[in-house]
XYZ file of C-alpha atoms in Angstrom:
613
model
C 114.395 108.830 132.533
C 113.414 105.868 134.593
C 115.027 105.766 137.999
C 114.538 102.469 139.768
C 116.160 103.536 142.957
C 114.983 103.059 146.463
C 116.330 103.198 149.959
C 115.713 100.325 152.282
C 115.750 100.877 155.966
C 115.277 98.103 158.428
C 113.808 98.728 161.862
C 116.428 99.328 164.483
C 116.028 96.911 167.352
C 117.330 97.038 170.873
C 118.435 94.025 172.886
C 114.947 93.565 174.233
C 113.828 92.362 170.867
C 111.357 95.216 170.381
C 111.395 98.276 168.193
C 113.387 101.295 169.244
C 111.891 104.700 169.858
C 111.099 106.453 166.631
C 109.677 109.738 165.561
C 106.538 110.705 167.433
C 103.309 111.285 165.572
C 102.082 114.879 165.363
C 98.417 113.865 165.444
C 98.512 110.538 167.267
C 94.767 110.160 167.827
C 93.698 110.990 164.265
C 96.388 108.875 162.618
C 95.695 105.941 164.945
C 91.963 106.003 164.112
C 92.738 106.076 160.410
C 95.187 103.196 160.749
C 92.514 101.178 162.550
C 90.171 101.838 159.618
C 92.749 100.187 157.311
C 92.802 97.198 159.681
C 89.007 96.912 159.989
C 88.575 94.656 156.902
C 90.836 92.150 158.663
C 88.980 92.232 161.986
C 88.182 88.484 161.907
C 91.802 87.506 161.229
C 93.013 89.829 163.993
C 90.468 88.288 166.400
C 91.898 84.835 165.676
C 95.407 86.266 166.128
C 94.383 87.502 169.580
C 92.857 84.130 170.511
C 95.769 82.060 169.199
C 98.386 84.315 170.825
C 96.547 84.196 174.161
C 96.133 80.391 174.025
C 99.814 79.952 173.101
C 100.876 82.128 176.033
C 98.576 80.348 178.498
C 99.995 76.934 177.561
C 103.518 78.309 177.988
C 102.634 79.725 181.414
C 101.406 76.332 182.651
C 104.785 74.739 181.893
C 106.757 75.789 185.040
C 103.927 74.675 187.361
C 103.877 71.210 185.803
C 107.669 71.074 185.815
C 107.569 71.842 189.539
C 105.865 68.446 190.014
C 108.850 66.707 188.386
C 111.264 68.681 190.578
C 109.315 67.728 193.728
C 109.221 64.082 192.647
C 113.019 64.043 192.229
C 113.689 65.802 195.564
C 111.220 63.623 197.466
C 112.763 60.527 195.933
C 116.284 61.633 196.841
C 115.324 62.520 200.422
C 113.478 59.194 200.718
C 116.524 57.275 199.458
C 118.866 59.132 201.837
C 116.611 58.652 204.850
C 115.706 55.076 203.833
C 111.990 55.797 204.275
C 111.003 55.869 200.596
C 111.096 53.845 197.408
C 113.423 56.269 195.575
C 112.691 58.343 192.440
C 109.565 57.444 190.502
C 110.945 57.699 186.964
C 107.643 56.582 185.471
C 105.839 59.549 186.929
C 108.640 61.901 185.846
C 108.469 60.478 182.342
C 104.719 61.084 182.269
C 105.278 64.723 183.345
C 107.928 65.201 180.623
C 105.551 63.824 177.957
C 102.857 66.136 179.307
C 105.268 69.105 179.006
C 106.251 68.152 175.449
C 102.583 68.023 174.406
C 101.901 71.319 176.203
C 104.777 73.170 174.584
C 103.971 71.569 171.218
C 100.404 72.917 171.356
C 101.771 76.319 172.408
C 104.186 76.349 169.450
C 101.387 75.363 167.050
C 99.124 78.210 168.189
C 102.091 80.593 168.092
C 102.828 79.581 164.479
C 99.166 80.008 163.508
C 98.933 83.501 164.973
C 102.269 84.488 163.374
C 101.113 83.216 159.993
C 97.787 85.053 160.245
C 99.380 88.304 161.428
C 102.000 88.220 158.678
C 99.188 87.856 156.140
C 97.305 90.822 157.607
C 100.327 93.155 157.660
C 101.332 92.113 154.133
C 97.850 92.895 152.808
C 97.760 96.236 154.647
C 101.169 97.124 153.151
C 99.942 96.040 149.727
C 96.811 98.208 150.040
C 98.812 101.221 151.232
C 101.346 100.932 148.416
C 98.502 100.630 145.904
C 96.853 103.717 147.399
C 100.159 105.629 147.156
C 100.677 104.592 143.525
C 97.132 105.613 142.620
C 97.663 108.898 144.441
C 100.860 109.648 142.504
C 98.886 109.546 139.251
C 96.351 112.039 140.648
C 98.823 114.594 141.994
C 99.441 117.795 140.037
C 102.839 118.309 138.464
C 103.424 121.183 140.888
C 103.655 118.733 143.785
C 106.750 117.134 142.272
C 108.340 120.552 141.778
C 108.370 121.111 145.540
C 108.838 117.493 146.731
C 112.011 115.499 146.201
C 111.944 112.111 144.530
C 113.723 110.643 147.567
C 110.928 111.755 149.889
C 108.245 110.093 147.753
C 110.326 106.896 147.511
C 110.863 106.971 151.269
C 107.109 106.965 151.911
C 106.525 104.074 149.507
C 109.407 101.945 150.817
C 110.675 102.998 154.257
C 107.454 104.180 155.865
C 105.333 101.287 154.606
C 108.027 98.792 155.658
C 108.313 100.408 159.098
C 104.540 100.365 159.480
C 104.301 96.709 158.437
C 107.107 95.431 160.668
C 106.308 97.484 163.757
C 102.568 96.780 163.484
C 103.241 93.041 163.219
C 105.377 93.023 166.362
C 103.228 95.547 168.194
C 99.963 93.598 168.044
C 101.406 90.159 168.833
C 103.700 91.424 171.604
C 100.890 93.451 173.196
C 98.651 90.358 173.345
C 101.341 88.016 174.640
C 102.640 90.588 177.153
C 99.233 91.308 178.675
C 98.326 87.610 178.778
C 101.715 86.754 180.298
C 101.469 89.401 183.015
C 97.956 88.316 184.044
C 98.614 84.591 183.745
C 101.980 84.658 185.525
C 100.590 86.854 188.299
C 97.796 84.348 188.930
C 100.272 81.434 188.933
C 102.605 83.231 191.359
C 99.695 83.937 193.704
C 98.712 80.259 193.577
C 102.227 79.295 194.732
C 102.904 81.945 197.404
C 101.316 85.313 198.041
C 104.277 86.332 200.245
C 106.824 85.822 197.436
C 104.423 87.518 195.017
C 104.533 90.701 197.124
C 108.350 90.581 197.020
C 108.240 90.216 193.227
C 105.800 93.139 192.877
C 108.125 95.447 194.812
C 110.641 95.304 191.985
C 108.169 96.471 189.282
C 108.304 100.238 190.077
C 112.108 100.132 190.009
C 112.080 98.365 186.636
C 109.539 100.777 185.158
C 111.447 103.859 186.347
C 114.654 102.485 184.823
C 113.039 101.595 181.477
C 111.163 104.895 181.146
C 114.293 106.901 182.040
C 116.437 105.138 179.437
C 113.733 105.372 176.770
C 113.235 109.086 177.426
C 116.936 109.859 177.033
C 117.493 107.597 174.022
C 114.439 108.703 172.056
C 115.974 111.947 170.761
C 119.022 110.041 169.509
C 116.868 107.506 167.660
C 114.908 110.353 166.094
C 118.165 112.008 165.043
C 119.396 108.684 163.697
C 116.427 108.387 161.324
C 116.744 112.032 160.280
C 120.464 111.780 159.484
C 119.936 108.403 157.808
C 117.545 110.130 155.407
C 120.106 112.902 154.782
C 122.877 110.401 154.041
C 120.635 108.362 151.732
C 119.449 111.496 149.946
C 123.031 112.699 149.428
C 124.131 109.306 148.101
C 121.178 109.173 145.701
C 122.002 112.664 144.405
C 125.678 111.886 143.969
C 125.070 108.619 142.118
C 122.433 110.225 139.909
C 124.714 113.142 138.998
C 128.121 111.462 139.066
C 128.924 112.636 135.518
C 128.362 116.278 136.502
C 130.396 115.819 139.699
C 133.296 114.391 137.690
C 133.040 117.132 135.078
C 133.280 119.922 137.678
C 135.792 118.152 139.970
C 133.412 118.213 142.917
C 134.475 114.849 144.348
C 136.199 116.352 147.395
C 133.279 118.641 148.229
C 130.832 115.762 147.803
C 132.928 113.491 150.020
C 133.291 116.260 152.620
C 129.520 116.733 152.825
C 129.008 112.973 152.960
C 131.485 112.665 155.841
C 129.736 115.461 157.738
C 126.338 113.774 157.418
C 127.862 110.357 158.128
C 129.499 111.653 161.342
C 126.172 113.050 162.527
C 124.542 109.688 161.801
C 127.349 107.833 163.597
C 127.126 110.019 166.722
C 123.361 109.634 166.966
C 123.468 105.905 166.194
C 126.062 104.875 168.743
C 124.426 106.917 171.510
C 121.030 105.452 170.655
C 122.337 101.882 170.497
C 124.426 102.312 173.660
C 121.479 103.586 175.696
C 119.235 100.879 174.270
C 121.976 98.300 174.946
C 122.374 99.105 178.652
C 118.692 98.376 179.274
C 119.132 94.608 179.202
C 122.124 94.457 181.609
C 120.433 96.923 183.966
C 117.218 94.918 183.954
C 119.252 91.744 184.380
C 121.015 93.206 187.424
C 117.714 94.183 189.052
C 116.273 90.784 188.168
C 119.229 88.984 189.770
C 118.780 90.960 192.994
C 115.154 89.872 192.952
C 116.136 86.208 192.471
C 118.500 86.403 195.454
C 115.736 87.815 197.675
C 113.253 85.172 196.499
C 115.765 82.369 196.995
C 116.530 83.516 200.561
C 112.866 83.912 201.529
C 111.840 80.770 199.610
C 114.595 78.702 201.264
C 113.461 79.782 204.731
C 109.871 78.868 203.811
C 110.987 75.490 202.429
C 112.960 74.851 205.616
C 109.813 75.619 207.614
C 107.834 73.154 205.481
C 105.440 75.753 204.067
C 106.819 75.526 200.520
C 108.380 72.837 198.336
C 111.617 73.120 196.329
C 109.675 72.574 193.127
C 107.465 75.551 193.939
C 110.550 77.746 194.512
C 111.963 76.646 191.170
C 108.610 77.334 189.446
C 108.283 80.712 191.165
C 111.744 81.830 189.993
C 110.770 80.884 186.447
C 107.545 82.861 186.764
C 109.425 85.896 188.073
C 111.630 85.809 184.974
C 108.507 85.520 182.813
C 106.895 88.378 184.770
C 109.638 91.008 184.304
C 110.157 90.347 180.592
C 106.630 91.325 179.431
C 106.796 94.439 181.631
C 109.896 95.542 179.701
C 108.190 94.577 176.452
C 105.219 96.782 177.332
C 107.597 99.764 177.525
C 108.936 98.859 174.089
C 105.401 98.410 172.764
C 104.605 102.046 173.594
C 107.524 103.052 171.367
C 106.416 100.626 168.659
C 102.950 102.173 168.699
C 104.495 105.637 168.356
C 106.667 104.493 165.464
C 103.777 102.692 163.756
C 101.508 105.731 163.997
C 104.310 108.121 162.975
C 104.989 106.047 159.841
C 101.270 105.839 159.046
C 100.976 109.605 159.558
C 103.596 110.269 156.874
C 101.749 107.899 154.521
C 98.357 109.497 155.224
C 99.899 112.956 154.854
C 100.929 111.972 151.332
C 97.524 110.429 150.584
C 95.850 113.673 151.740
C 97.850 115.884 149.360
C 95.686 118.076 147.170
C 94.911 116.299 143.910
C 94.464 117.703 140.441
C 91.186 119.539 139.996
C 88.296 117.077 139.576
C 87.392 116.367 135.980
C 84.062 117.619 134.676
C 84.044 115.773 131.371
C 81.630 117.454 128.956
C 83.380 116.462 125.733
C 84.074 112.844 124.784
C 85.454 111.028 121.751
C 86.044 114.211 119.756
C 87.956 113.895 116.504
C 90.387 116.705 117.260
C 91.444 118.728 114.223
C 93.951 121.008 115.936
C 92.436 124.498 116.323
C 93.951 126.028 119.470
C 93.053 129.346 121.069
C 94.735 130.965 124.079
C 92.462 133.567 125.616
C 93.989 135.965 128.182
C 95.899 133.163 129.871
C 97.306 134.010 133.291
C 99.483 131.621 135.267
C 102.071 131.371 138.042
C 103.683 128.340 139.682
C 103.072 130.172 142.944
C 99.849 132.099 143.539
C 101.679 135.360 144.242
C 104.296 134.993 141.463
C 102.528 135.306 138.114
C 104.847 134.609 135.168
C 102.298 134.405 132.300
C 100.415 137.685 132.619
C 98.124 137.965 129.582
C 98.782 135.486 126.792
C 96.419 135.389 123.820
C 96.919 133.629 120.473
C 94.761 131.974 117.822
C 96.233 128.938 116.049
C 94.439 127.313 113.136
C 94.479 123.569 112.495
C 97.519 122.480 110.511
C 99.540 125.593 111.252
C 103.182 125.395 112.195
C 103.613 127.721 115.157
C 106.999 128.659 116.578
C 107.363 130.094 120.064
C 110.595 132.008 120.552
C 112.067 134.205 123.226
C 114.817 134.432 125.814
C 115.291 131.850 128.568
C 112.586 132.175 131.223
C 110.106 133.915 128.942
C 107.489 131.178 129.561
C 107.717 129.196 126.313
C 107.783 125.689 127.836
C 105.249 126.752 130.446
C 102.732 127.502 127.693
C 102.851 123.990 126.250
C 102.541 122.526 129.767
C 99.399 124.601 130.246
C 98.104 123.441 126.860
C 98.323 119.828 128.052
C 96.797 120.829 131.391
C 99.758 119.818 133.532
C 98.922 122.904 135.597
C 95.676 124.756 136.236
C 95.341 128.335 134.990
C 95.123 131.294 137.345
C 92.990 133.097 134.812
C 91.779 133.003 131.202
C 91.124 129.847 129.179
C 92.568 127.575 126.506
C 90.354 126.098 123.804
C 90.966 123.120 121.509
C 88.561 122.932 118.563
C 86.339 125.424 120.385
C 86.120 123.319 123.557
C 87.642 124.460 126.834
C 90.436 122.043 127.752
C 88.751 121.678 131.168
C 85.847 119.939 129.427
C 88.059 117.086 128.190
C 89.253 114.217 130.311
C 92.970 114.661 130.924
C 93.703 111.289 129.323
C 91.854 112.177 126.098
C 93.330 115.668 125.967
C 96.920 114.513 126.462
C 96.384 111.622 124.065
C 95.894 114.172 121.284
C 99.409 115.588 121.749
C 102.761 114.200 120.725
C 105.753 115.631 122.579
C 109.477 115.761 122.029
C 111.215 117.722 124.767
C 114.775 118.690 125.652
C 114.687 116.034 128.381
C 114.782 112.573 126.850
C 112.153 110.276 128.344
C 113.749 106.880 127.959
C 113.479 103.865 130.225
C 115.283 100.700 131.202
C 114.220 98.380 128.370
C 114.901 97.550 124.731
C 115.132 100.214 122.030
C 112.086 98.641 120.387
C 110.043 98.990 123.588
C 111.174 102.580 124.114
C 109.999 103.631 120.662
C 106.779 101.603 120.987
C 105.935 103.555 124.167
C 104.463 106.183 121.793
C 101.798 103.682 120.694
C 101.778 100.423 122.632
C 99.742 98.466 120.105
C 102.126 99.271 117.221
C 103.677 96.330 115.346
C 107.425 95.828 114.953
C 107.166 96.933 111.319
C 105.489 100.216 112.322
C 108.153 100.840 114.971
C 110.938 100.291 112.420
C 109.161 102.566 109.908
C 109.009 105.351 112.512
C 112.681 104.745 113.330
C 113.626 105.123 109.673
C 111.660 108.379 109.412
C 113.540 109.742 112.437
C 116.948 108.662 111.084
C 117.228 106.099 113.911
C 117.353 102.890 111.903
C 120.922 103.370 110.653
C 122.624 103.834 114.031
C 120.440 101.232 115.783
C 121.635 98.545 113.368
C 125.228 99.314 114.356
C 124.476 98.596 118.034
C 124.786 95.176 119.714
C 121.431 93.321 119.433
C 120.056 96.120 117.223
C 116.455 96.967 118.244
C 116.659 94.421 121.070
C 119.535 96.209 122.781
C 118.575 97.015 126.386
C 119.069 100.609 127.528
C 120.429 100.726 131.066
C 118.696 102.555 133.901
C 120.563 105.817 133.294
C 120.413 105.350 129.486
C 124.149 106.012 129.397
C 124.923 103.321 126.810
C 123.767 105.556 123.923
C 124.774 109.156 123.194
C 122.684 112.230 124.018
C 121.972 112.810 120.333
C 120.877 109.199 119.843
C 118.534 109.517 122.821
C 116.979 112.580 121.178
C 116.477 110.660 117.925
C 114.726 107.823 119.782
C 112.251 110.237 121.383
C 111.549 111.768 117.971
C 110.892 108.274 116.568
C 108.458 107.705 119.412
C 106.588 110.929 118.563
C 106.426 109.932 114.890
C 104.989 106.538 115.867
C 102.353 108.184 118.111
C 100.930 109.975 115.031
C 99.205 112.621 117.175
C 96.958 115.422 115.934
C 99.006 118.141 117.646
C 102.799 118.111 117.960
C 104.884 119.865 120.600
C 108.597 120.111 119.863
C 110.616 121.749 122.625
C 114.197 122.088 121.357
C 113.694 118.668 119.724
C 116.929 118.816 117.766
C 119.092 120.541 120.377
C 121.332 117.496 120.958
C 122.042 116.404 117.387
C 124.702 117.481 114.919
C 123.942 119.847 112.055
C 123.884 117.137 109.355
C 121.489 114.930 111.337
C 119.400 117.983 112.182
C 118.832 118.678 108.503
C 117.720 115.067 107.946
C 115.435 115.145 110.978
C 114.028 118.486 109.889
C 112.923 116.933 106.617
C 111.302 114.018 108.463
C 109.623 116.414 110.878
C 108.375 118.615 108.030
C 106.679 115.582 106.495
C 105.282 114.597 109.904
C 103.915 118.082 110.570
C 101.966 118.303 107.308
C 98.270 118.610 108.134
C 99.001 118.753 111.880
C 99.081 121.659 114.284
C 102.633 122.003 115.520
C 104.100 124.063 118.349
C 107.853 124.434 118.042
C 110.009 125.940 120.766
C 113.441 126.738 119.405
C 116.449 128.830 120.288
C 118.085 128.257 116.908
C 115.829 130.553 114.914
C 117.165 129.318 111.574
C 115.106 126.130 112.105
C 111.737 127.929 112.276
C 112.013 130.388 109.368
C 109.275 128.540 107.466
C 106.785 128.580 110.376
C 103.248 129.814 109.575
C 103.189 131.869 112.761
C 105.965 132.958 115.106
C 105.049 134.064 118.627
C 107.742 136.149 120.312
C 107.533 135.926 124.099
C 109.169 138.130 126.690
C 108.434 138.089 130.442
C 105.310 135.952 129.942
C 103.661 138.058 127.261
C 103.593 138.042 123.441
C 105.478 141.103 122.270
C 105.394 140.297 118.529
C 103.737 137.782 116.230
C 103.741 137.038 112.530
C 105.758 135.197 109.888
C 109.558 135.370 109.692
C 109.488 137.920 106.863
C 106.884 140.101 108.588
C 108.811 140.150 111.849
C 112.118 140.888 110.145
C 110.502 143.852 108.397
C 109.370 145.225 111.773
C 113.053 145.282 112.782
C 112.044 144.888 116.411
C 112.426 142.261 119.131
C 112.465 139.221 116.804
C 114.837 140.830 114.300
C 117.300 141.645 117.075
C 117.005 138.114 118.445
C 117.511 136.585 114.979
C 120.415 138.806 113.956
C 122.210 138.243 117.277
C 122.679 134.591 116.317
C 124.591 135.525 113.181
C 126.724 138.390 114.421
C 130.378 137.965 113.595
C 132.769 137.968 116.499
C 135.663 140.268 115.699
């Protein structure tokens, strides 16, 4: 069933405008190097980003110094007017300075836009490449990976981690450039105005750094907890929405809500502590900054009174001090952004480094498969130390109808998964037409099989498209013919829009039995050489089952068929019945032969027809 579900998580930002502390990377150096390798194709664009960001910052830094000239012109004009020794304020010169400032800030804004545009393009392409790599990787992973990894975790890496990487990387690079340029440029400008006031301004830096580092250190564990509990809440919600029918059926609403509230409370506690600690950084820095302004104003005023400094220079210096403390705080945030960027990339690379399916050594190509299948001492376990198929051997001739029966957990479905090479064997071999299945490409091997399983594989789309999924190039007439053979045509015509009716994402707008019929129609359309039917009629009524059985009997003529069934009455006419118990074949033969043995199969068959007194 298609599940188009995802969880979006925006970056949490503190009042400083940067990213908050996130989870730390386990292997910072290795992940950082690998991330740089993904950025290397965009080295030229990043170089221009650096240049444009630096130029934009430099033009911004020059603004207060030029504005100081306008301030001095106004003060000198006022003093001259009051004392009667001057010609008053020179508005022409002030106007020229204002025009100069407008041009300066305009150029700065232009370069800032250019670097933002370039950087957005780089991060978007990196995200695109990473998502492509993840999607390609998913198709190469063995089925066993998805048995031990939740769907939510895979979705989180595709959506959350790539988004976090993209957004934090974008801010990290541009803020690092502008912060470094600002610190150097502002420091030089402050020195050019007054080295004495510069020393006063520098004294406040250690205090600011100690404050920022202390707050970040305390808040980091709460931000980490916030992301962890956010994942738990999202995972719980996804589970509950996906299984809401089961929850309703078993009256588990209260238990579900109780668990949700527990996870939500944990998220709330971590979130408010994290946001509170991040929120007090700005007021604390503002308080320290205001103390600094008071000191500078007092010292600057005494210097202005002594004639060693102009009022315009004091005004410019105060502006530079404000511009000096902000990038220092940003640098602290950048360290957290780098950690978060690398941590997100580490989770992505961890997924990309997962062990893939065994490499293909294709020795057989374009074989016209007839359907001879031989299992030779097959040994398999989902875990290396837990073998469930111990020694399975069977010889199936082309065109035979083979039934695999046995109690739940005997290994019946596992055998057909091994036949299609969804898992690698721990021992033995499987041959198709005398060729080891390892010698085929997986695509060619699986293309020779048609499957109808207990789980209905239907997707959000029209009924016509769902049936056509068995053979994409099939015409509408061929799809309808397959639907008629599977007894689908009649009920489809009673639905709104007939074959063009759209199945919803959970395929809940048709019944379970109708879903089963659609998957059977798809298998009929595929017209494969070998058929695998795993409880294919388990969800249909007895009358429909009889009709489908006739259609399936016609379909199976001349084809090798593997039928897994619990209702043994449906496989009485099988050419060969394999009785499995605890991963081994305990009996094999036709229905009549096995009934004569009066052993495992006979007991299994008779138990389905015992009368309950």
